[in-house]
């Protein structure tokens, strides 16, 4: 890695799962605005549903998610009842729409729900939002606490994609992140999921965790690919203990520096390519037959709050505490604090507390950033006319990109920017040339690598 690339690797940047990012949300968006937007969805447009379950049985020290340990099932049961109520509230607020093309359960751990509660919520989603016949129904799972009866419930509910948090198979690293899960436990979960009809399997792996090395990451990848997951996400651990308080349990001296993180990501990349996976975007890999690999080839890859996706829906209904939703007009976020979310649901209000109204300029920049993050290339001459914008509307980004080209991150030919092979891991740096809201917030975002 050159000194110039290293300098860029040290920058704190958003992951660009939206533009502008959630850091720019404010209370200017509230429940009445969310209702107005929900009532104006195009009747022929498909919608997407995200359900957040903010509980985990055990906490992992690296976690940056919105979650907590419920200490018994009473709080989870109460959450399940209110999730059902919230589904009804959104269904009332929405006017005609084209049916749900995607359902995604995330968290926390959706398998913190009992099988009965999960099935009832899934059934309610199906009936209320008219799940389309070709819909993807995906659930994130914690293999440590995934019980056979929950897997059976996933099969009965029609779930067709499961995403397993694996992270690492190395025992020492597992101890340092408080997440013990032997290979056999993950292998049994995969076998059982496939047996009940959950055919598509994703794994999340990580680099940059405490005591990770190129060698133990390669070992983990080699074990993971024996189970032939359809997709593997290889995320870099973002150490921000001032935001994510459990991360204080991770010692700085156990973490690799930027050069070490780069070497770990490279080791994982080589092992995944050798196993027959293809790269998708910044940090995803897929078997060539997987729908995400196909979407990447055909220009259909998208990026939303769940990361890379094949979901084309412009409307996302976020359900559960802290969930983020999207409408043509802007982004909305539910109350993060459980007591505030509870109170809104109990009063029959949509629990939206903040969000962002998209400006015309935001939409143009968001489109350019999304194409770079997904395709690693964008022609601004194709983006501007789509939004009836002046041809020079993104010239500031082209100028910034030329500076990055001098450092080897990308090339600029006319109005097209293309991420270079050396700059691939720094795609967020290249995408940031279009970010007009990027403020100097050290430590607010993850390092570029
Ligand atoms: S299971 Fe996932 S959401 Fe829960 S604490 Fe661990 S990393 Fe966080």
Tab-separated table of C-alpha atoms and ligand atoms in Angstrom:
chain	number	residue	atom	x	y	z
A	1	UNK	CA	0.000	0.000	0.000
A	2	UNK	CA	1.376	3.434	-0.943
A	3	UNK	CA	1.680	6.286	1.565
A	4	UNK	CA	-1.111	8.119	-0.283
A	5	UNK	CA	-3.490	5.158	0.015
A	6	UNK	CA	-2.561	4.784	3.697
A	7	UNK	CA	-3.352	8.459	4.297
A	8	UNK	CA	-6.832	7.951	2.842
A	9	UNK	CA	-7.314	4.662	4.746
A	10	UNK	CA	-7.030	6.641	8.006
A	11	UNK	CA	-9.953	8.945	7.184
A	12	UNK	CA	-13.193	8.665	9.192
A	13	UNK	CA	-16.023	8.301	6.676
A	14	UNK	CA	-19.669	7.203	6.573
A	15	UNK	CA	-20.573	3.767	5.241
A	16	UNK	CA	-23.018	5.489	2.871
A	17	UNK	CA	-25.960	3.211	3.564
A	18	UNK	CA	-27.884	6.429	2.930
A	19	UNK	CA	-27.121	9.938	1.802
A	20	UNK	CA	-27.341	12.180	3.719
A	21	UNK	CA	-26.462	9.847	6.577
A	22	UNK	CA	-28.415	9.319	9.798
A	23	UNK	CA	-25.981	11.708	11.543
A	24	UNK	CA	-27.925	14.515	9.806
A	25	UNK	CA	-31.393	13.463	10.977
A	26	UNK	CA	-33.339	15.987	13.039
A	27	UNK	CA	-36.715	16.424	14.674
A	28	UNK	CA	-37.966	18.434	11.686
A	29	UNK	CA	-39.413	15.081	10.565
A	30	UNK	CA	-42.069	13.760	12.911
A	31	UNK	CA	-45.178	11.597	12.965
A	32	UNK	CA	-47.517	13.874	10.927
A	33	UNK	CA	-44.868	14.146	8.189
A	34	UNK	CA	-44.341	10.371	8.174
A	35	UNK	CA	-48.118	9.894	7.819
A	36	UNK	CA	-48.244	12.352	4.944
A	37	UNK	CA	-45.408	10.578	3.126
A	38	UNK	CA	-46.878	7.116	3.786
A	39	UNK	CA	-50.215	8.164	2.306
A	40	UNK	CA	-48.514	9.279	-0.908
A	41	UNK	CA	-46.723	6.078	-1.956
A	42	UNK	CA	-47.151	5.296	-5.653
A	43	UNK	CA	-49.926	2.648	-5.830
A	44	UNK	CA	-47.908	0.492	-8.237
A	45	UNK	CA	-44.616	0.660	-6.298
A	46	UNK	CA	-43.437	-2.347	-4.290
A	47	UNK	CA	-42.536	-1.638	-0.685
A	48	UNK	CA	-39.933	-3.114	1.617
A	49	UNK	CA	-40.311	-3.879	5.324
A	50	UNK	CA	-37.577	-3.775	7.981
A	51	UNK	CA	-38.319	-5.082	11.496
A	52	UNK	CA	-35.833	-4.347	14.302
A	53	UNK	CA	-35.670	-6.641	17.342
A	54	UNK	CA	-33.487	-4.741	19.858
A	55	UNK	CA	-32.615	-7.663	22.134
A	56	UNK	CA	-29.810	-10.214	22.344
A	57	UNK	CA	-29.338	-12.971	24.920
A	58	UNK	CA	-25.613	-12.177	25.164
A	59	UNK	CA	-23.684	-9.084	24.196
A	60	UNK	CA	-20.613	-9.154	21.961
A	61	UNK	CA	-17.947	-6.624	22.856
A	62	UNK	CA	-17.500	-5.403	19.263
A	63	UNK	CA	-21.207	-4.665	18.837
A	64	UNK	CA	-22.263	-1.257	17.555
A	65	UNK	CA	-25.950	-2.167	17.110
A	66	UNK	CA	-28.957	-0.822	18.974
A	67	UNK	CA	-29.566	-3.738	21.351
A	68	UNK	CA	-29.645	-4.824	25.005
A	69	UNK	CA	-30.052	-7.983	27.092
A	70	UNK	CA	-33.719	-8.376	28.085
A	71	UNK	CA	-33.116	-10.508	31.252
A	72	UNK	CA	-36.076	-12.852	30.843
A	73	UNK	CA	-38.812	-13.058	28.212
A	74	UNK	CA	-41.357	-10.531	29.593
A	75	UNK	CA	-39.795	-7.534	27.804
A	76	UNK	CA	-39.429	-9.490	24.557
A	77	UNK	CA	-43.055	-10.637	24.731
A	78	UNK	CA	-44.158	-7.036	25.277
A	79	UNK	CA	-42.051	-5.957	22.296
A	80	UNK	CA	-43.626	-8.667	20.123
A	81	UNK	CA	-47.146	-7.461	20.970
A	82	UNK	CA	-46.238	-3.881	20.170
A	83	UNK	CA	-44.521	-4.858	16.905
A	84	UNK	CA	-47.843	-6.353	15.837
A	85	UNK	CA	-49.582	-3.110	16.784
A	86	UNK	CA	-47.038	-1.028	14.886
A	87	UNK	CA	-47.540	-3.169	11.776
A	88	UNK	CA	-51.238	-2.261	11.943
A	89	UNK	CA	-50.456	1.442	12.408
A	90	UNK	CA	-48.265	1.555	9.297
A	91	UNK	CA	-50.799	-0.450	7.305
A	92	UNK	CA	-53.455	2.159	8.152
A	93	UNK	CA	-51.108	5.023	7.274
A	94	UNK	CA	-50.137	3.574	3.900
A	95	UNK	CA	-52.391	4.062	0.946
A	96	UNK	CA	-52.404	1.649	-1.998
A	97	UNK	CA	-49.029	0.105	-2.817
A	98	UNK	CA	-47.684	-2.693	-4.969
A	99	UNK	CA	-47.152	-5.235	-2.159
A	100	UNK	CA	-44.052	-6.120	-0.143
A	101	UNK	CA	-41.064	-7.223	-2.219
A	102	UNK	CA	-38.709	-7.640	0.741
A	103	UNK	CA	-39.075	-8.361	4.432
A	104	UNK	CA	-35.948	-8.124	6.549
A	105	UNK	CA	-35.717	-8.882	10.284
A	106	UNK	CA	-32.601	-7.429	11.913
A	107	UNK	CA	-31.398	-6.416	15.329
A	108	UNK	CA	-30.166	-7.235	17.857
A	109	UNK	CA	-31.130	-10.834	17.279
A	110	UNK	CA	-34.515	-11.652	15.770
A	111	UNK	CA	-34.121	-15.120	17.301
A	112	UNK	CA	-34.476	-13.476	20.717
A	113	UNK	CA	-38.206	-13.789	19.874
A	114	UNK	CA	-39.951	-17.052	20.727
A	115	UNK	CA	-40.836	-19.205	17.694
A	116	UNK	CA	-44.536	-18.520	18.350
A	117	UNK	CA	-44.077	-14.750	18.500
A	118	UNK	CA	-41.901	-14.746	15.372
A	119	UNK	CA	-44.452	-16.766	13.406
A	120	UNK	CA	-47.343	-14.582	14.507
A	121	UNK	CA	-45.497	-11.381	13.510
A	122	UNK	CA	-44.465	-12.929	10.174
A	123	UNK	CA	-48.051	-13.967	9.485
A	124	UNK	CA	-49.299	-10.468	10.289
A	125	UNK	CA	-46.713	-8.907	7.962
A	126	UNK	CA	-47.681	-11.280	5.169
A	127	UNK	CA	-51.373	-10.576	5.402
A	128	UNK	CA	-51.246	-6.841	6.104
A	129	UNK	CA	-48.621	-5.877	3.502
A	130	UNK	CA	-49.515	-8.487	0.820
A	131	UNK	CA	-46.175	-10.222	0.378
A	132	UNK	CA	-45.444	-10.609	-3.348
A	133	UNK	CA	-44.991	-14.198	-4.582
A	134	UNK	CA	-41.360	-13.542	-5.550
A	135	UNK	CA	-40.559	-11.681	-2.324
A	136	UNK	CA	-37.372	-12.165	-0.376
A	137	UNK	CA	-37.976	-12.848	3.319
A	138	UNK	CA	-34.660	-12.541	5.173
A	139	UNK	CA	-33.785	-12.882	8.853
A	140	UNK	CA	-30.540	-12.151	10.712
A	141	UNK	CA	-29.669	-14.877	13.217
A	142	UNK	CA	-27.294	-15.394	16.125
A	143	UNK	CA	-26.130	-19.033	15.784
A	144	UNK	CA	-25.196	-19.217	19.489
A	145	UNK	CA	-28.801	-18.874	20.595
A	146	UNK	CA	-30.540	-20.340	17.548
A	147	UNK	CA	-32.695	-23.249	18.708
A	148	UNK	CA	-34.163	-25.994	16.500
A	149	UNK	CA	-37.763	-24.945	17.187
A	150	UNK	CA	-36.970	-21.410	15.961
A	151	UNK	CA	-35.485	-22.813	12.747
A	152	UNK	CA	-38.655	-24.869	12.250
A	153	UNK	CA	-40.686	-21.662	12.696
A	154	UNK	CA	-38.565	-19.903	10.051
A	155	UNK	CA	-39.398	-22.693	7.611
A	156	UNK	CA	-43.135	-22.515	8.339
A	157	UNK	CA	-43.101	-18.694	8.022
A	158	UNK	CA	-41.647	-18.916	4.508
A	159	UNK	CA	-38.299	-17.308	5.293
A	160	UNK	CA	-36.041	-17.857	2.283
A	161	UNK	CA	-32.768	-16.162	3.314
A	162	UNK	CA	-30.929	-16.335	6.636
A	163	UNK	CA	-27.941	-14.247	7.578
A	164	UNK	CA	-25.740	-15.789	10.264
A	165	UNK	CA	-23.384	-13.697	12.379
A	166	UNK	CA	-20.195	-15.763	12.308
A	167	UNK	CA	-17.423	-13.109	12.502
A	168	UNK	CA	-14.561	-15.520	13.331
A	169	UNK	CA	-13.954	-19.177	14.133
A	170	UNK	CA	-10.736	-18.434	16.038
A	171	UNK	CA	-11.111	-19.305	19.737
A	172	UNK	CA	-8.776	-16.591	20.993
A	173	UNK	CA	-10.516	-13.889	18.972
A	174	UNK	CA	-13.907	-15.267	20.059
A	175	UNK	CA	-12.862	-14.919	23.704
A	176	UNK	CA	-11.753	-11.332	23.149
A	177	UNK	CA	-15.104	-10.388	21.605
A	178	UNK	CA	-17.217	-12.425	24.065
A	179	UNK	CA	-18.720	-14.525	21.312
A	180	UNK	CA	-18.070	-18.258	21.503
A	181	UNK	CA	-19.513	-20.295	18.669
A	182	UNK	CA	-17.755	-23.395	17.425
A	183	UNK	CA	-17.740	-24.316	13.747
A	184	UNK	CA	-19.979	-27.341	14.461
A	185	UNK	CA	-22.699	-25.085	15.904
A	186	UNK	CA	-22.748	-22.941	12.751
A	187	UNK	CA	-22.590	-26.022	10.504
A	188	UNK	CA	-25.593	-27.580	12.255
A	189	UNK	CA	-27.569	-24.316	11.952
A	190	UNK	CA	-26.837	-24.180	8.200
A	191	UNK	CA	-27.808	-27.834	7.713
A	192	UNK	CA	-31.079	-27.403	9.592
A	193	UNK	CA	-31.968	-24.113	7.860
A	194	UNK	CA	-31.521	-25.679	4.440
A	195	UNK	CA	-33.553	-28.705	5.505
A	196	UNK	CA	-36.580	-26.540	6.401
A	197	UNK	CA	-36.396	-24.648	3.095
A	198	UNK	CA	-34.281	-21.602	3.985
A	199	UNK	CA	-32.169	-22.128	0.902
A	200	UNK	CA	-30.160	-18.900	0.751
A	201	UNK	CA	-27.538	-18.494	3.468
A	202	UNK	CA	-25.404	-15.410	4.218
A	203	UNK	CA	-22.472	-15.243	6.620
A	204	UNK	CA	-21.122	-12.087	8.219
A	205	UNK	CA	-17.366	-12.266	8.859
A	206	UNK	CA	-15.090	-9.549	10.212
A	207	UNK	CA	-11.543	-8.305	10.056
A	208	UNK	CA	-9.869	-5.863	12.430
A	209	UNK	CA	-11.136	-7.633	15.592
A	210	UNK	CA	-8.803	-7.986	18.613
A	211	UNK	CA	-6.001	-10.509	18.013
A	212	UNK	CA	-7.029	-11.116	14.425
A	213	UNK	CA	-4.167	-11.881	12.057
A	214	UNK	CA	-3.903	-12.633	8.360
A	215	UNK	CA	-3.410	-16.304	9.276
A	216	UNK	CA	-6.451	-16.696	11.545
A	217	UNK	CA	-8.656	-14.760	9.104
A	218	UNK	CA	-7.594	-17.067	6.294
A	219	UNK	CA	-8.400	-20.054	8.542
A	220	UNK	CA	-11.844	-18.643	9.300
A	221	UNK	CA	-12.616	-18.032	5.626
A	222	UNK	CA	-11.436	-21.526	4.700
A	223	UNK	CA	-13.708	-23.062	7.319
A	224	UNK	CA	-16.647	-20.811	6.361
A	225	UNK	CA	-16.538	-21.696	2.665
A	226	UNK	CA	-16.795	-25.426	3.432
A	227	UNK	CA	-20.439	-24.641	4.320
A	228	UNK	CA	-20.920	-22.912	0.937
A	229	UNK	CA	-22.902	-19.836	2.057
A	230	UNK	CA	-24.351	-17.994	-0.942
A	231	UNK	CA	-23.030	-14.644	0.288
A	232	UNK	CA	-20.303	-13.563	2.657
A	233	UNK	CA	-19.984	-10.032	3.988
A	234	UNK	CA	-16.485	-9.176	5.211
A	235	UNK	CA	-16.923	-6.142	7.457
A	236	UNK	CA	-14.117	-4.145	9.051
A	237	UNK	CA	-14.533	-3.743	12.819
A	238	UNK	CA	-15.129	-0.067	13.651
A	239	UNK	CA	-13.617	0.718	17.056
A	240	UNK	CA	-15.645	3.636	18.439
A	241	UNK	CA	-15.861	2.914	22.207
A	242	UNK	CA	-16.999	6.501	22.876
A	243	UNK	CA	-20.242	5.631	20.970
A	244	UNK	CA	-20.584	1.879	21.544
A	245	UNK	CA	-19.966	1.368	25.240
A	246	UNK	CA	-19.415	-2.448	25.153
A	247	UNK	CA	-16.385	-1.785	22.964
A	248	UNK	CA	-14.593	-0.465	26.057
A	249	UNK	CA	-14.006	-4.172	26.823
A	250	UNK	CA	-11.727	-4.337	23.757
A	251	UNK	CA	-8.140	-3.274	24.417
A	252	UNK	CA	-6.580	-0.863	21.928
A	253	UNK	CA	-3.320	-2.831	22.035
A	254	UNK	CA	-5.102	-5.940	20.683
A	255	UNK	CA	-6.119	-4.124	17.504
A	256	UNK	CA	-4.145	-4.020	14.260
A	257	UNK	CA	-3.169	-0.649	12.815
A	258	UNK	CA	-4.373	0.456	9.369
A	259	UNK	CA	-1.622	-1.437	7.541
A	260	UNK	CA	-2.498	-4.565	9.518
A	261	UNK	CA	-6.217	-4.140	8.787
A	262	UNK	CA	-5.438	-3.713	5.100
A	263	UNK	CA	-3.368	-6.923	5.151
A	264	UNK	CA	-6.182	-8.801	6.925
A	265	UNK	CA	-8.784	-7.625	4.401
A	266	UNK	CA	-6.430	-8.644	1.585
A	267	UNK	CA	-5.906	-12.119	3.100
A	268	UNK	CA	-9.684	-12.611	3.335
A	269	UNK	CA	-10.175	-11.347	-0.208
A	270	UNK	CA	-7.612	-13.803	-1.611
A	271	UNK	CA	-9.099	-16.755	0.285
A	272	UNK	CA	-12.632	-15.917	-0.879
A	273	UNK	CA	-11.659	-15.493	-4.530
A	274	UNK	CA	-9.710	-18.771	-4.361
A	275	UNK	CA	-12.877	-20.477	-3.084
A	276	UNK	CA	-14.869	-19.322	-6.139
A	277	UNK	CA	-16.658	-16.276	-4.706
A	278	UNK	CA	-16.918	-13.037	-6.680
A	279	UNK	CA	-16.527	-9.557	-5.227
A	280	UNK	CA	-19.638	-7.422	-4.849
A	281	UNK	CA	-19.180	-3.750	-4.004
A	282	UNK	CA	-16.919	-2.804	-1.128
A	283	UNK	CA	-17.139	-5.719	1.248
A	284	UNK	CA	-19.469	-8.432	-0.071
A	285	UNK	CA	-18.690	-11.692	-1.839
A	286	UNK	CA	-21.154	-14.060	-3.464
A	287	UNK	CA	-21.290	-17.295	-5.373
A	288	UNK	CA	-21.625	-16.369	-9.069
A	289	UNK	CA	-25.165	-17.792	-9.140
A	290	UNK	CA	-26.399	-15.742	-6.182
A	291	UNK	CA	-28.898	-12.968	-6.962
A	292	UNK	CA	-26.543	-10.309	-5.582
A	293	UNK	CA	-23.704	-11.370	-7.891
A	294	UNK	CA	-26.179	-11.318	-10.798
A	295	UNK	CA	-27.480	-7.876	-9.765
A	296	UNK	CA	-23.934	-6.547	-9.599
A	297	UNK	CA	-23.322	-7.658	-13.182
A	298	UNK	CA	-26.593	-6.246	-14.500
A	299	UNK	CA	-26.555	-2.852	-12.728
A	300	UNK	CA	-29.266	-3.861	-10.246
A	301	UNK	CA	-27.220	-3.657	-7.055
A	302	UNK	CA	-28.591	-1.162	-4.512
A	303	UNK	CA	-27.528	0.168	-1.136
A	304	UNK	CA	-29.896	0.851	1.758
A	305	UNK	CA	-29.784	0.841	5.553
A	306	UNK	CA	-29.187	-2.908	5.576
A	307	UNK	CA	-26.114	-2.436	3.329
A	308	UNK	CA	-25.878	-3.949	-0.156
A	309	UNK	CA	-29.182	-5.304	-1.412
A	310	UNK	CA	-31.036	-6.433	-4.499
A	311	UNK	CA	-34.156	-4.700	-3.171
A	312	UNK	CA	-35.407	-2.129	-5.717
A	313	UNK	CA	-38.154	-0.654	-3.490
A	314	UNK	CA	-38.058	3.103	-2.986
A	315	UNK	CA	-40.280	2.837	0.075
A	316	UNK	CA	-38.995	1.136	3.212
A	317	UNK	CA	-41.262	0.803	6.237
A	318	UNK	CA	-39.150	0.615	9.408
A	319	UNK	CA	-40.827	-1.205	12.313
A	320	UNK	CA	-39.479	-1.472	15.866
A	321	UNK	CA	-37.328	0.827	18.025
A	322	UNK	CA	-34.652	2.799	16.111
A	323	UNK	CA	-35.782	1.441	12.699
A	324	UNK	CA	-35.179	3.675	9.717
A	325	UNK	CA	-37.669	3.961	6.901
A	326	UNK	CA	-37.484	5.653	3.514
A	327	UNK	CA	-39.978	7.464	1.325
A	328	UNK	CA	-39.639	9.350	-1.920
A	329	UNK	CA	-39.677	12.589	0.072
A	330	UNK	CA	-37.215	11.664	2.826
A	331	UNK	CA	-36.048	9.383	5.622
A	332	UNK	CA	-37.747	8.654	8.948
A	333	UNK	CA	-36.490	7.045	12.142
A	334	UNK	CA	-38.471	5.524	14.998
A	335	UNK	CA	-37.766	6.384	18.617
A	336	UNK	CA	-34.603	4.636	19.773
A	337	UNK	CA	-35.448	4.537	23.475
A	338	UNK	CA	-37.714	1.597	24.226
A	339	UNK	CA	-39.907	3.558	26.656
A	340	UNK	CA	-40.571	6.294	24.070
A	341	UNK	CA	-41.298	3.745	21.337
A	342	UNK	CA	-43.618	1.862	23.766
A	343	UNK	CA	-45.471	5.062	24.649
A	344	UNK	CA	-46.055	6.009	21.003
A	345	UNK	CA	-47.378	2.553	20.124
A	346	UNK	CA	-49.633	2.448	23.202
A	347	UNK	CA	-51.075	5.842	22.226
A	348	UNK	CA	-51.743	4.648	18.675
A	349	UNK	CA	-49.107	6.937	17.133
A	350	UNK	CA	-46.491	6.045	14.554
A	351	UNK	CA	-43.304	6.093	16.666
A	352	UNK	CA	-41.361	8.319	14.233
A	353	UNK	CA	-39.218	10.858	16.113
A	354	UNK	CA	-36.766	12.218	13.568
A	355	UNK	CA	-35.590	12.049	9.998
A	356	UNK	CA	-34.620	14.155	7.045
A	357	UNK	CA	-36.380	15.869	4.147
A	358	UNK	CA	-34.431	15.151	0.958
A	359	UNK	CA	-33.597	18.170	-1.172
A	360	UNK	CA	-33.167	18.020	-4.938
A	361	UNK	CA	-29.400	18.298	-4.439
A	362	UNK	CA	-29.462	15.413	-1.903
A	363	UNK	CA	-31.171	13.127	-4.438
A	364	UNK	CA	-28.626	13.811	-7.184
A	365	UNK	CA	-25.694	13.275	-4.832
A	366	UNK	CA	-27.308	10.176	-3.301
A	367	UNK	CA	-27.671	8.644	-6.775
A	368	UNK	CA	-24.012	9.315	-7.640
A	369	UNK	CA	-22.797	7.950	-4.285
A	370	UNK	CA	-24.960	4.832	-4.598
A	371	UNK	CA	-23.610	4.050	-8.086
A	372	UNK	CA	-19.997	4.399	-6.918
A	373	UNK	CA	-20.622	2.235	-3.838
A	374	UNK	CA	-22.390	-0.427	-5.947
A	375	UNK	CA	-20.790	-0.306	-9.418
A	376	UNK	CA	-17.433	1.310	-8.473
A	377	UNK	CA	-18.022	3.697	-11.360
A	378	UNK	CA	-20.387	6.530	-12.197
A	379	UNK	CA	-20.900	8.851	-15.146
A	380	UNK	CA	-22.236	12.136	-13.801
A	381	UNK	CA	-23.450	12.981	-17.310
A	382	UNK	CA	-25.952	10.133	-16.890
A	383	UNK	CA	-26.999	11.125	-13.358
A	384	UNK	CA	-27.711	14.855	-13.845
A	385	UNK	CA	-30.336	14.584	-16.646
A	386	UNK	CA	-32.244	11.957	-14.662
A	387	UNK	CA	-32.937	14.653	-12.075
A	388	UNK	CA	-33.326	17.538	-14.574
A	389	UNK	CA	-30.205	19.043	-13.014
A	390	UNK	CA	-27.734	21.360	-14.708
A	391	UNK	CA	-24.886	19.398	-16.350
A	392	UNK	CA	-22.414	21.001	-13.928
A	393	UNK	CA	-24.407	20.093	-10.788
A	394	UNK	CA	-21.785	17.547	-9.713
A	395	UNK	CA	-18.683	19.346	-10.956
A	396	UNK	CA	-17.399	19.799	-7.400
A	397	UNK	CA	-17.306	15.989	-7.103
A	398	UNK	CA	-15.482	15.594	-10.392
A	399	UNK	CA	-12.900	18.120	-9.216
A	400	UNK	CA	-12.388	16.217	-5.940
A	401	UNK	CA	-12.163	12.938	-7.844
A	402	UNK	CA	-9.337	14.312	-10.000
A	403	UNK	CA	-7.372	14.970	-6.794
A	404	UNK	CA	-7.974	11.379	-5.684
A	405	UNK	CA	-6.950	10.141	-9.146
A	406	UNK	CA	-3.532	11.699	-8.548
A	407	UNK	CA	-3.249	9.464	-5.459
A	408	UNK	CA	-4.241	6.349	-7.443
A	409	UNK	CA	-7.710	5.788	-5.956
A	410	UNK	CA	-9.660	6.278	-9.156
A	411	UNK	CA	-9.520	7.480	-12.740
A	412	UNK	CA	-11.538	10.311	-14.269
A	413	UNK	CA	-12.285	10.205	-17.985
A	414	UNK	CA	-14.529	13.045	-19.081
A	415	UNK	CA	-17.484	12.860	-16.735
A	416	UNK	CA	-16.907	9.248	-15.635
A	417	UNK	CA	-15.216	8.326	-12.374
A	418	UNK	CA	-13.997	4.735	-11.959
A	419	UNK	CA	-12.508	3.298	-8.788
A	420	UNK	CA	-9.088	1.790	-9.528
A	421	UNK	CA	-8.227	-1.775	-8.450
A	422	UNK	CA	-5.863	-0.306	-5.831
A	423	UNK	CA	-8.608	2.014	-4.583
A	424	UNK	CA	-11.344	-0.605	-4.338
A	425	UNK	CA	-11.037	-0.937	-0.587
A	426	UNK	CA	-11.224	2.871	-0.356
A	427	UNK	CA	-14.441	3.174	-2.349
A	428	UNK	CA	-16.008	5.182	0.508
A	429	UNK	CA	-13.286	7.805	0.006
A	430	UNK	CA	-14.164	8.039	-3.685
A	431	UNK	CA	-17.915	8.171	-2.929
A	432	UNK	CA	-17.284	11.002	-0.461
A	433	UNK	CA	-16.370	13.377	-3.323
A	434	UNK	CA	-20.133	13.887	-3.777
A	435	UNK	CA	-20.845	14.301	-0.066
A	436	UNK	CA	-21.745	17.963	0.461
A	437	UNK	CA	-22.761	17.285	4.061
A	438	UNK	CA	-19.458	15.745	5.122
A	439	UNK	CA	-18.411	17.653	8.182
A	440	UNK	CA	-15.252	17.169	10.097
A	441	UNK	CA	-16.492	14.837	12.824
A	442	UNK	CA	-13.419	12.878	13.940
A	443	UNK	CA	-14.378	9.533	15.430
A	444	UNK	CA	-17.991	9.869	14.304
A	445	UNK	CA	-17.553	7.383	11.486
A	446	UNK	CA	-15.504	4.248	10.919
A	447	UNK	CA	-12.022	4.409	9.401
A	448	UNK	CA	-12.051	4.006	5.604
A	449	UNK	CA	-10.223	0.662	6.069
B	1	LIG	S1	-25.538	-10.800	18.522
B	1	LIG	FE1	-25.207	-9.126	17.061
B	1	LIG	S2	-26.553	-7.477	17.757
B	1	LIG	FE2	-26.350	-8.935	19.455
B	1	LIG	S3	-24.669	-8.137	20.713
B	1	LIG	FE3	-23.772	-9.614	19.268
B	1	LIG	S4	-23.180	-8.342	17.513
B	1	LIG	FE4	-24.579	-7.133	18.721
